[in-house]
CSV table of C-alpha atoms in Angstrom, one decimal:
chain,number,residue,atom,x,y,z
A,1295,MET,CA,52.5,-58.4,27.2
A,1296,THR,CA,55.0,-56.4,25.1
A,1297,GLU,CA,54.9,-53.5,22.8
A,1298,ASP,CA,55.5,-55.7,19.8
A,1299,LEU,CA,51.9,-56.9,20.1
A,1300,LEU,CA,50.9,-53.5,18.8
A,1301,LEU,CA,50.8,-52.7,15.1
A,1302,VAL,CA,51.3,-49.5,13.1
A,1303,PRO,CA,48.6,-48.9,10.5
A,1304,ARG,CA,49.7,-49.6,6.9
A,1305,TYR,CA,48.8,-46.2,5.6
A,1306,GLY,CA,49.3,-45.8,1.9
A,1307,THR,CA,49.5,-49.5,1.1
A,1308,ALA,CA,46.8,-51.4,3.0
A,1309,SER,CA,44.6,-49.1,5.1
A,1310,LEU,CA,41.0,-48.1,5.2
A,1311,ALA,CA,42.1,-44.7,3.9
A,1312,ASP,CA,43.3,-46.4,0.7
A,1313,LEU,CA,40.1,-48.2,-0.2
A,1314,LEU,CA,37.8,-45.7,-1.8
A,1315,PRO,CA,40.6,-43.8,-3.6
A,1316,SER,CA,41.4,-47.2,-5.2
A,1317,VAL,CA,37.7,-47.7,-6.0
A,1318,LEU,CA,37.3,-44.3,-7.6
A,1319,THR,CA,40.3,-45.0,-9.8
A,1320,CYS,CA,38.8,-48.2,-10.9
A,1321,LEU,CA,35.6,-46.4,-11.8
A,1322,GLY,CA,37.5,-43.9,-13.9
A,1323,ALA,CA,37.8,-40.9,-11.7
A,1324,PRO,CA,41.0,-38.9,-12.1
A,1325,GLY,CA,43.4,-37.7,-9.4
A,1326,ASP,CA,44.5,-40.8,-7.6
A,1327,THR,CA,45.8,-44.4,-8.1
A,1328,ASP,CA,44.6,-47.9,-7.4
A,1329,ARG,CA,46.7,-48.0,-4.2
A,1330,LEU,CA,45.4,-51.5,-3.2
A,1331,GLY,CA,45.8,-53.0,-6.7
A,1332,LEU,CA,42.1,-53.9,-6.8
A,1333,ALA,CA,42.0,-53.8,-10.7
A,1334,LEU,CA,38.2,-53.8,-10.7
A,1335,ASP,CA,36.9,-53.7,-14.3
A,1336,VAL,CA,33.4,-52.6,-13.2
A,1337,ASP,CA,30.9,-49.7,-13.5
A,1338,ARG,CA,29.2,-50.0,-10.1
A,1339,VAL,CA,30.6,-50.7,-6.6
A,1340,CYS,CA,28.9,-51.1,-3.3
A,1341,VAL,CA,30.9,-50.9,-0.1
A,1342,LEU,CA,29.3,-52.6,2.8
A,1343,LEU,CA,30.8,-51.4,6.1
A,1344,VAL,CA,30.1,-53.8,8.9
A,1345,ASP,CA,30.6,-52.0,12.2
A,1346,GLY,CA,32.7,-54.1,14.6
A,1347,LEU,CA,33.8,-56.9,12.3
A,1348,GLY,CA,37.5,-57.6,12.9
A,1349,ALA,CA,39.5,-59.8,10.5
A,1350,GLN,CA,40.6,-62.1,13.2
A,1351,ALA,CA,37.1,-62.6,14.5
A,1352,LEU,CA,35.8,-63.4,11.0
A,1353,ALA,CA,38.6,-65.9,10.4
A,1354,ALA,CA,37.9,-67.6,13.7
A,1355,GLU,CA,34.2,-67.9,12.9
A,1356,SER,CA,34.5,-68.9,9.2
A,1357,ALA,CA,31.8,-71.6,9.6
A,1358,VAL,CA,29.3,-69.0,10.8
A,1359,ALA,CA,29.9,-66.8,7.7
A,1360,PRO,CA,30.3,-69.2,4.8
A,1361,PHE,CA,29.7,-66.6,2.1
A,1362,LEU,CA,32.2,-64.1,3.3
A,1363,SER,CA,34.7,-66.8,4.2
A,1364,GLY,CA,34.5,-68.2,0.7
A,1365,LEU,CA,35.7,-64.9,-0.9
A,1366,PRO,CA,39.4,-64.2,-1.4
A,1367,GLU,CA,40.9,-63.3,1.9
A,1368,ALA,CA,42.6,-59.9,2.4
A,1369,THR,CA,42.8,-57.4,5.2
A,1370,LEU,CA,43.1,-53.6,5.7
A,1371,ASP,CA,44.1,-51.6,8.8
A,1372,ALA,CA,41.4,-49.4,10.2
A,1373,GLY,CA,43.8,-46.6,11.3
A,1374,PHE,CA,44.2,-45.0,14.7
A,1375,PRO,CA,42.3,-44.9,16.9
A,1376,SER,CA,40.4,-48.0,15.8
A,1377,THR,CA,37.0,-46.5,16.5
A,1378,THR,CA,33.8,-45.8,14.5
A,1379,ALA,CA,33.9,-42.0,14.1
A,1380,THR,CA,37.5,-41.9,13.1
A,1381,SER,CA,37.2,-44.9,10.7
A,1382,LEU,CA,34.0,-43.8,9.0
A,1383,THR,CA,35.6,-40.4,8.3
A,1384,THR,CA,38.8,-42.1,7.1
A,1385,LEU,CA,36.8,-44.2,4.7
A,1386,GLY,CA,34.7,-41.3,3.5
A,1387,THR,CA,37.6,-38.9,2.9
A,1388,GLY,CA,40.4,-41.3,1.9
A,1389,LEU,CA,42.6,-39.7,4.6
A,1390,PRO,CA,44.1,-40.9,7.9
A,1391,SER,CA,43.0,-39.2,11.1
A,1392,GLY,CA,46.0,-37.0,11.2
A,1393,GLN,CA,44.7,-35.3,8.1
A,1394,HIS,CA,40.9,-35.3,8.5
A,1395,GLY,CA,41.2,-34.4,12.2
A,1396,ILE,CA,38.7,-36.7,13.8
A,1397,VAL,CA,41.4,-38.1,16.1
A,1398,GLY,CA,39.2,-39.9,18.6
A,1399,TYR,CA,35.8,-40.8,19.9
A,1400,SER,CA,36.0,-37.6,22.1
A,1401,MET,CA,38.7,-34.9,21.9
A,1402,ARG,CA,39.5,-31.4,22.8
A,1403,LEU,CA,38.9,-28.7,20.2
A,1404,PRO,CA,41.0,-25.5,20.7
A,1405,GLY,CA,38.8,-22.7,22.0
A,1406,GLU,CA,36.2,-25.1,23.6
A,1407,ASP,CA,36.2,-25.7,27.4
A,1408,ARG,CA,34.4,-29.0,27.0
A,1409,LEU,CA,35.3,-32.1,25.1
A,1410,PHE,CA,33.7,-32.8,21.7
A,1411,ASN,CA,32.1,-36.2,21.1
A,1412,SER,CA,32.7,-36.8,17.4
A,1413,LEU,CA,30.4,-39.7,17.1
A,1414,ARG,CA,27.4,-37.9,18.5
A,1415,TRP,CA,28.6,-34.5,17.3
A,1416,ARG,CA,28.1,-32.7,20.5
A,1417,LEU,CA,29.9,-31.0,23.4
A,1418,ILE,CA,29.9,-33.2,26.5
A,1419,GLY,CA,30.1,-32.3,30.2
A,1420,ALA,CA,28.6,-29.5,32.2
A,1421,GLY,CA,27.6,-26.4,30.3
A,1422,PRO,CA,24.9,-24.8,28.3
A,1423,LYS,CA,23.1,-26.8,25.6
A,1424,VAL,CA,24.3,-25.8,22.2
A,1425,ASP,CA,23.5,-26.8,18.6
A,1426,ALA,CA,26.9,-28.3,17.7
A,1427,LEU,CA,26.0,-28.5,14.0
A,1428,SER,CA,25.8,-24.7,14.0
A,1429,VAL,CA,28.6,-23.9,16.5
A,1430,LEU,CA,30.9,-26.6,15.2
A,1431,PRO,CA,30.0,-27.0,11.5
A,1432,PRO,CA,31.3,-30.3,10.0
A,1433,GLU,CA,32.8,-28.5,7.1
A,1434,ARG,CA,35.1,-26.6,9.5
A,1435,ILE,CA,35.9,-29.5,11.7
A,1436,GLN,CA,36.7,-31.7,8.7
A,1437,PRO,CA,37.4,-29.3,5.7
A,1438,HIS,CA,38.8,-31.8,3.2
A,1439,ARG,CA,36.9,-32.9,0.2
A,1440,THR,CA,35.1,-36.2,0.6
A,1441,ILE,CA,35.2,-39.2,-1.7
A,1442,PHE,CA,31.5,-38.6,-2.6
A,1443,GLU,CA,32.3,-35.0,-3.7
A,1444,ARG,CA,35.2,-36.3,-5.8
A,1445,ALA,CA,32.9,-39.0,-7.3
A,1446,THR,CA,30.2,-36.5,-8.2
A,1447,ASP,CA,32.7,-34.2,-9.9
A,1448,ALA,CA,33.8,-37.2,-12.0
A,1449,GLY,CA,30.3,-38.0,-13.1
A,1450,ILE,CA,29.9,-41.0,-10.8
A,1451,ALA,CA,26.6,-41.2,-8.8
A,1452,ALA,CA,27.4,-41.3,-5.1
A,1453,LEU,CA,24.7,-42.7,-2.7
A,1454,GLN,CA,24.6,-43.7,0.9
A,1455,VAL,CA,22.1,-46.3,2.3
A,1456,ALA,CA,22.0,-46.1,6.0
A,1457,PRO,CA,19.8,-45.7,9.1
A,1458,SER,CA,17.8,-42.5,9.4
A,1459,TYR,CA,19.9,-41.1,12.3
A,1460,GLN,CA,22.8,-40.7,10.0
A,1461,ASP,CA,20.9,-38.5,7.5
A,1462,GLY,CA,22.3,-35.0,7.9
A,1463,SER,CA,24.2,-35.9,11.1
A,1464,GLY,CA,27.5,-34.1,11.9
A,1465,LEU,CA,29.6,-37.2,11.3
A,1466,THR,CA,27.9,-37.9,7.9
A,1467,MET,CA,28.4,-34.3,6.8
A,1468,ALA,CA,32.0,-34.4,7.9
A,1469,GLY,CA,32.9,-37.6,6.1
A,1470,TRP,CA,30.2,-38.3,3.4
A,1471,ARG,CA,28.9,-35.0,2.2
A,1472,GLY,CA,28.3,-34.6,-1.5
A,1473,GLY,CA,26.1,-37.6,-2.3
A,1474,GLU,CA,22.5,-38.7,-2.0
A,1475,PHE,CA,21.1,-40.3,1.1
A,1476,ARG,CA,18.6,-43.1,1.2
A,1477,THR,CA,17.2,-44.2,4.6
A,1478,ALA,CA,17.3,-47.9,5.3
A,1479,TYR,CA,14.4,-48.8,7.7
A,1480,SER,CA,15.3,-52.5,8.1
A,1481,VAL,CA,17.7,-55.1,6.8
A,1482,GLY,CA,15.4,-55.9,3.9
A,1483,ASP,CA,15.1,-52.2,3.1
A,1484,LEU,CA,18.9,-51.9,3.2
A,1485,ILE,CA,19.4,-54.7,0.7
A,1486,ASP,CA,16.7,-53.2,-1.6
A,1487,GLY,CA,18.1,-49.7,-1.2
A,1488,VAL,CA,21.6,-50.9,-2.2
A,1489,LEU,CA,20.3,-52.7,-5.3
A,1490,THR,CA,18.2,-49.8,-6.4
A,1491,ALA,CA,21.0,-47.3,-5.9
A,1492,LEU,CA,23.4,-49.4,-7.9
A,1493,THR,CA,21.2,-49.1,-11.0
A,1494,SER,CA,20.5,-45.4,-10.6
A,1495,ALA,CA,23.2,-44.4,-13.1
A,1496,SER,CA,25.7,-45.9,-15.5
A,1497,LYS,CA,28.5,-45.3,-13.0
A,1498,THR,CA,27.7,-45.6,-9.3
A,1499,LEU,CA,29.4,-45.8,-5.9
A,1500,VAL,CA,27.2,-46.9,-3.1
A,1501,TYR,CA,28.1,-46.9,0.6
A,1502,THR,CA,26.0,-48.8,3.1
A,1503,TYR,CA,26.4,-49.3,6.8
A,1504,HIS,CA,25.3,-52.1,9.2
A,1505,SER,CA,25.6,-51.5,13.0
A,1506,GLU,CA,24.1,-54.5,14.8
A,1507,LEU,CA,27.2,-56.6,15.0
A,1508,ASP,CA,29.0,-53.8,16.9
A,1509,THR,CA,26.1,-53.3,19.3
A,1510,THR,CA,26.0,-57.0,20.0
A,1511,GLY,CA,29.8,-57.1,20.6
A,1512,HIS,CA,29.7,-54.2,23.0
A,1513,VAL,CA,26.8,-55.5,25.1
A,1514,ARG,CA,27.3,-59.3,24.9
A,1515,GLY,CA,30.9,-59.6,24.0
A,1516,PRO,CA,32.7,-60.4,20.7
A,1517,ALA,CA,33.0,-64.1,21.6
A,1518,SER,CA,29.4,-64.6,22.6
A,1519,ARG,CA,26.8,-66.8,20.9
A,1520,ALA,CA,24.7,-63.7,20.3
A,1521,TRP,CA,27.7,-62.2,18.3
A,1522,GLN,CA,27.9,-65.4,16.3
A,1523,PHE,CA,24.2,-65.3,15.4
A,1524,GLU,CA,24.6,-61.7,14.4
A,1525,LEU,CA,27.6,-62.5,12.2
A,1526,ALA,CA,25.4,-65.1,10.4
A,1527,ASN,CA,22.9,-62.3,9.7
A,1528,VAL,CA,25.7,-60.1,8.3
A,1529,ASP,CA,26.8,-63.0,6.1
A,1530,ARG,CA,23.3,-63.4,4.7
A,1531,ILE,CA,23.0,-59.7,4.0
A,1532,ALA,CA,26.2,-59.8,2.0
A,1533,ALA,CA,25.2,-62.9,0.2
A,1534,GLU,CA,21.8,-61.5,-0.8
A,1535,ILE,CA,23.3,-58.3,-2.2
A,1536,ALA,CA,26.0,-60.3,-4.1
A,1537,ALA,CA,23.4,-62.7,-5.6
A,1538,ARG,CA,21.5,-59.8,-7.1
A,1539,LEU,CA,24.2,-57.4,-8.3
A,1540,PRO,CA,23.7,-56.0,-11.7
A,1541,ALA,CA,26.3,-56.8,-14.4
A,1542,ARG,CA,29.7,-55.2,-14.1
A,1543,SER,CA,29.3,-54.6,-10.4
A,1544,ALA,CA,31.3,-55.4,-7.3
A,1545,LEU,CA,30.4,-55.8,-3.6
A,1546,ILE,CA,33.2,-54.9,-1.2
A,1547,VAL,CA,32.8,-55.8,2.5
A,1548,THR,CA,35.0,-54.3,5.1
A,1549,ALA,CA,34.7,-52.8,8.7
A,1550,ASP,CA,35.7,-49.9,10.8
A,1551,HIS,CA,37.4,-51.9,13.6
A,1552,GLY,CA,37.5,-55.2,15.4
A,1553,MET,CA,36.8,-55.7,19.1
A,1554,VAL,CA,38.2,-57.3,22.3
A,1555,GLU,CA,36.6,-58.3,25.5
A,1556,LEU,CA,37.6,-56.0,28.4
A,1557,VAL,CA,38.9,-57.9,31.4
A,1558,GLU,CA,40.9,-55.4,33.4
A,1559,ARG,CA,39.1,-52.2,34.2
A,1560,ILE,CA,41.0,-49.3,35.8
A,1561,ASP,CA,38.6,-46.6,36.9
A,1562,PHE,CA,39.8,-43.0,36.3
A,1563,ASP,CA,36.9,-41.6,38.3
A,1564,THR,CA,37.7,-43.5,41.6
A,1565,HIS,CA,41.5,-44.0,41.4
A,1566,PRO,CA,43.3,-41.8,43.9
A,1567,TYR,CA,46.2,-40.7,41.5
A,1568,LEU,CA,45.2,-40.9,37.9
A,1569,SER,CA,43.4,-37.6,37.9
A,1570,GLU,CA,46.3,-35.5,39.3
A,1571,ASN,CA,47.2,-32.7,36.9
A,1572,VAL,CA,44.7,-34.1,34.3
A,1573,THR,CA,42.5,-31.4,32.9
A,1574,ALA,CA,40.4,-33.6,30.6
A,1575,LEU,CA,40.2,-37.2,29.6
A,1576,GLY,CA,39.1,-38.0,26.0
A,1577,GLY,CA,39.0,-40.9,23.7
A,1578,GLU,CA,37.7,-44.2,25.1
A,1579,PRO,CA,38.9,-47.0,27.4
A,1580,ARG,CA,41.4,-48.6,25.1
A,1581,ALA,CA,42.7,-45.4,23.5
A,1582,ARG,CA,42.7,-42.3,25.7
A,1583,HIS,CA,43.7,-38.7,25.0
A,1584,VAL,CA,45.0,-37.3,28.3
A,1585,TYR,CA,45.0,-33.5,28.5
A,1586,THR,CA,47.2,-32.2,31.3
A,1587,ASP,CA,48.8,-29.3,33.1
A,1588,ASP,CA,52.1,-31.3,33.5
A,1589,GLY,CA,52.6,-33.9,30.9
A,1590,ALA,CA,55.8,-35.4,32.3
A,1591,ALA,CA,54.4,-35.8,35.8
A,1592,VAL,CA,51.2,-37.4,34.5
A,1593,ALA,CA,53.1,-39.7,32.3
A,1594,ASP,CA,55.2,-41.0,35.2
A,1595,THR,CA,52.1,-41.5,37.3
A,1596,TRP,CA,50.1,-43.3,34.6
A,1597,ARG,CA,53.0,-45.6,33.7
A,1598,GLY,CA,53.4,-46.5,37.4
A,1599,VAL,CA,49.7,-47.2,37.9
A,1600,LEU,CA,48.9,-48.9,34.6
A,1601,GLY,CA,52.0,-51.0,34.3
A,1602,ASN,CA,52.9,-53.1,31.3
A,1603,GLY,CA,49.3,-53.6,30.1
A,1604,PHE,CA,49.3,-50.1,28.6
A,1605,LEU,CA,51.5,-47.9,26.5
A,1606,VAL,CA,51.8,-44.3,27.5
A,1607,ARG,CA,53.2,-41.9,24.9
A,1608,THR,CA,53.5,-38.2,24.6
A,1609,ARG,CA,51.7,-36.5,21.7
A,1610,GLU,CA,55.0,-36.1,19.9
A,1611,GLU,CA,56.0,-39.7,20.4
A,1612,ALA,CA,52.6,-41.0,19.1
A,1613,ILE,CA,52.9,-38.7,16.0
A,1614,GLU,CA,56.5,-39.8,15.4
A,1615,ALA,CA,55.5,-43.5,15.6
A,1616,GLY,CA,53.1,-42.9,12.7
A,1617,TRP,CA,49.9,-43.8,14.6
A,1618,PHE,CA,47.9,-40.9,13.1
A,1619,GLY,CA,49.4,-41.2,9.6
A,1620,PRO,CA,52.5,-40.0,7.8
A,1621,ALA,CA,51.5,-36.3,7.8
A,1622,LEU,CA,49.4,-34.3,10.2
A,1623,THR,CA,47.5,-31.0,9.9
A,1624,ARG,CA,47.9,-28.3,12.5
A,1625,ASP,CA,44.3,-28.8,13.6
A,1626,ALA,CA,44.7,-32.5,14.1
A,1627,VAL,CA,47.9,-32.0,16.2
A,1628,ALA,CA,46.1,-29.5,18.4
A,1629,ARG,CA,43.3,-32.1,19.1
A,1630,ILE,CA,45.5,-34.9,20.2
A,1631,GLY,CA,46.1,-35.4,24.0
A,1632,ASP,CA,49.3,-34.3,25.7
A,1633,LEU,CA,49.5,-38.0,26.3
A,1634,VAL,CA,48.1,-40.9,24.2
A,1635,VAL,CA,47.5,-44.0,26.3
A,1636,ILE,CA,46.6,-47.3,24.6
A,1637,ALA,CA,45.9,-50.8,25.8
A,1638,ARG,CA,48.3,-53.6,24.9
A,1639,GLY,CA,46.2,-56.5,26.3
A,1640,ASP,CA,42.7,-56.9,27.7
A,1641,GLY,CA,42.4,-53.8,29.8
A,1642,GLY,CA,41.0,-50.3,29.6
A,1643,VAL,CA,40.8,-47.0,31.5
A,1644,VAL,CA,37.1,-46.6,32.2
A,1645,ARG,CA,35.1,-43.8,33.9
A,1646,SER,CA,32.3,-45.2,36.0
A,1647,GLY,CA,31.0,-41.7,36.9
A,1648,ALA,CA,31.3,-39.8,33.7
A,1649,GLU,CA,30.8,-42.7,31.3
A,1650,PRO,CA,28.7,-45.3,33.2
A,1651,LEU,CA,27.3,-47.2,30.2
A,1652,GLN,CA,30.5,-47.4,28.3
A,1653,SER,CA,32.3,-48.6,31.5
A,1654,LEU,CA,29.9,-51.5,31.8
A,1655,MET,CA,30.3,-52.7,28.2
A,1656,ILE,CA,32.0,-56.1,27.6
A,1657,GLY,CA,33.4,-55.4,24.1
A,1658,HIS,CA,35.7,-52.5,23.4
A,1659,HIS,CA,38.1,-51.2,20.7
A,1660,GLY,CA,40.4,-48.3,19.9
A,1661,SER,CA,43.9,-49.6,20.3
A,1662,LEU,CA,46.5,-51.0,17.9
A,1663,THR,CA,46.2,-54.7,18.6
A,1664,ALA,CA,45.6,-56.9,15.6
A,1665,ALA,CA,42.1,-57.8,16.9
A,1666,GLU,CA,41.1,-54.2,16.8
A,1667,LEU,CA,43.1,-52.7,14.0
A,1668,ARG,CA,42.9,-55.3,11.3
A,1669,VAL,CA,39.6,-55.5,9.3
A,1670,PRO,CA,38.5,-57.8,6.4
A,1671,LEU,CA,38.6,-56.8,2.8
A,1672,ARG,CA,36.3,-59.2,0.9
A,1673,ILE,CA,35.3,-58.6,-2.7
A,1674,HIS,CA,32.6,-60.3,-4.9
A,1675,ARG,CA,32.4,-59.4,-8.6
A,1676,ALA,CA,29.2,-59.9,-10.7
């Protein structure tokens, strides 16, 4: 395995951050350009985000997803790290993680003695129970204007159709504030909710989210028969929405990341050397933020233990390489680990004690391999 197997996200030309600014431009909103060259002559757009659907996996299972596979093939890069909390915020703000500041699944916030889980919006580890929505308000953690706020200002109705746990959650408020929320209680209700939302105004932007493919990939693996069956369900959802789109509408299907099956597990919690001079370990198995007392010593140790299956970079090296985007805010820089460690192949740094469920999962993501980073961009116009 070599470093050239890793990609740098195509920020500004073909990344998830470029999708909704391009859509807003097509819907007539001022202030940006159609970065992706979508050239959509429509009044209504629905973006269906399929959690965990990598472009490579879709291409490999084209027979399972005939509707999606029959649409013109294009791809986007999720961004780094290729993980749900980061990617959903990237999509919702039109910004790379180096600007919106959600730089990982878990990360250190200056002034906090515990790591912050951005997906669950809570502090993790030993300590008093706190209301993170109050102590760490989403508008402070992610202060930039969202795509929904920009759409509303331009007279475009902005609506989210998603599971109830996302209504008012910290992550939703960070990346998608400014629009209307409609709960989807089932797959059928999601489809109906999307179609209803699309006709709620003369100009509409609808975002909807489907999670079961990602869950299946984590638990059963992204090459499992269960994953194939779930992909078939995703294909049917997209086909049902597409068949009923109102005139001058478009359905855009994309994802937040792909997934790989973890084979090599290196356990931080039981290894005799990995924890030396490490004050906190954030991120996830394939993309770790390593916070240290002595970055140089830890880097040497980790390189020696992990070998060629992983890439160990300092914060400055990761930023210089463009992983987090072309420009970073001071807040984002402060949240990145002293070291950033990513997997090149099929391994991960797990924590059997602190993260037992995650450590047992089969499917994982977060790194910069094509299987994780590259996501589909499929468009159907009515």
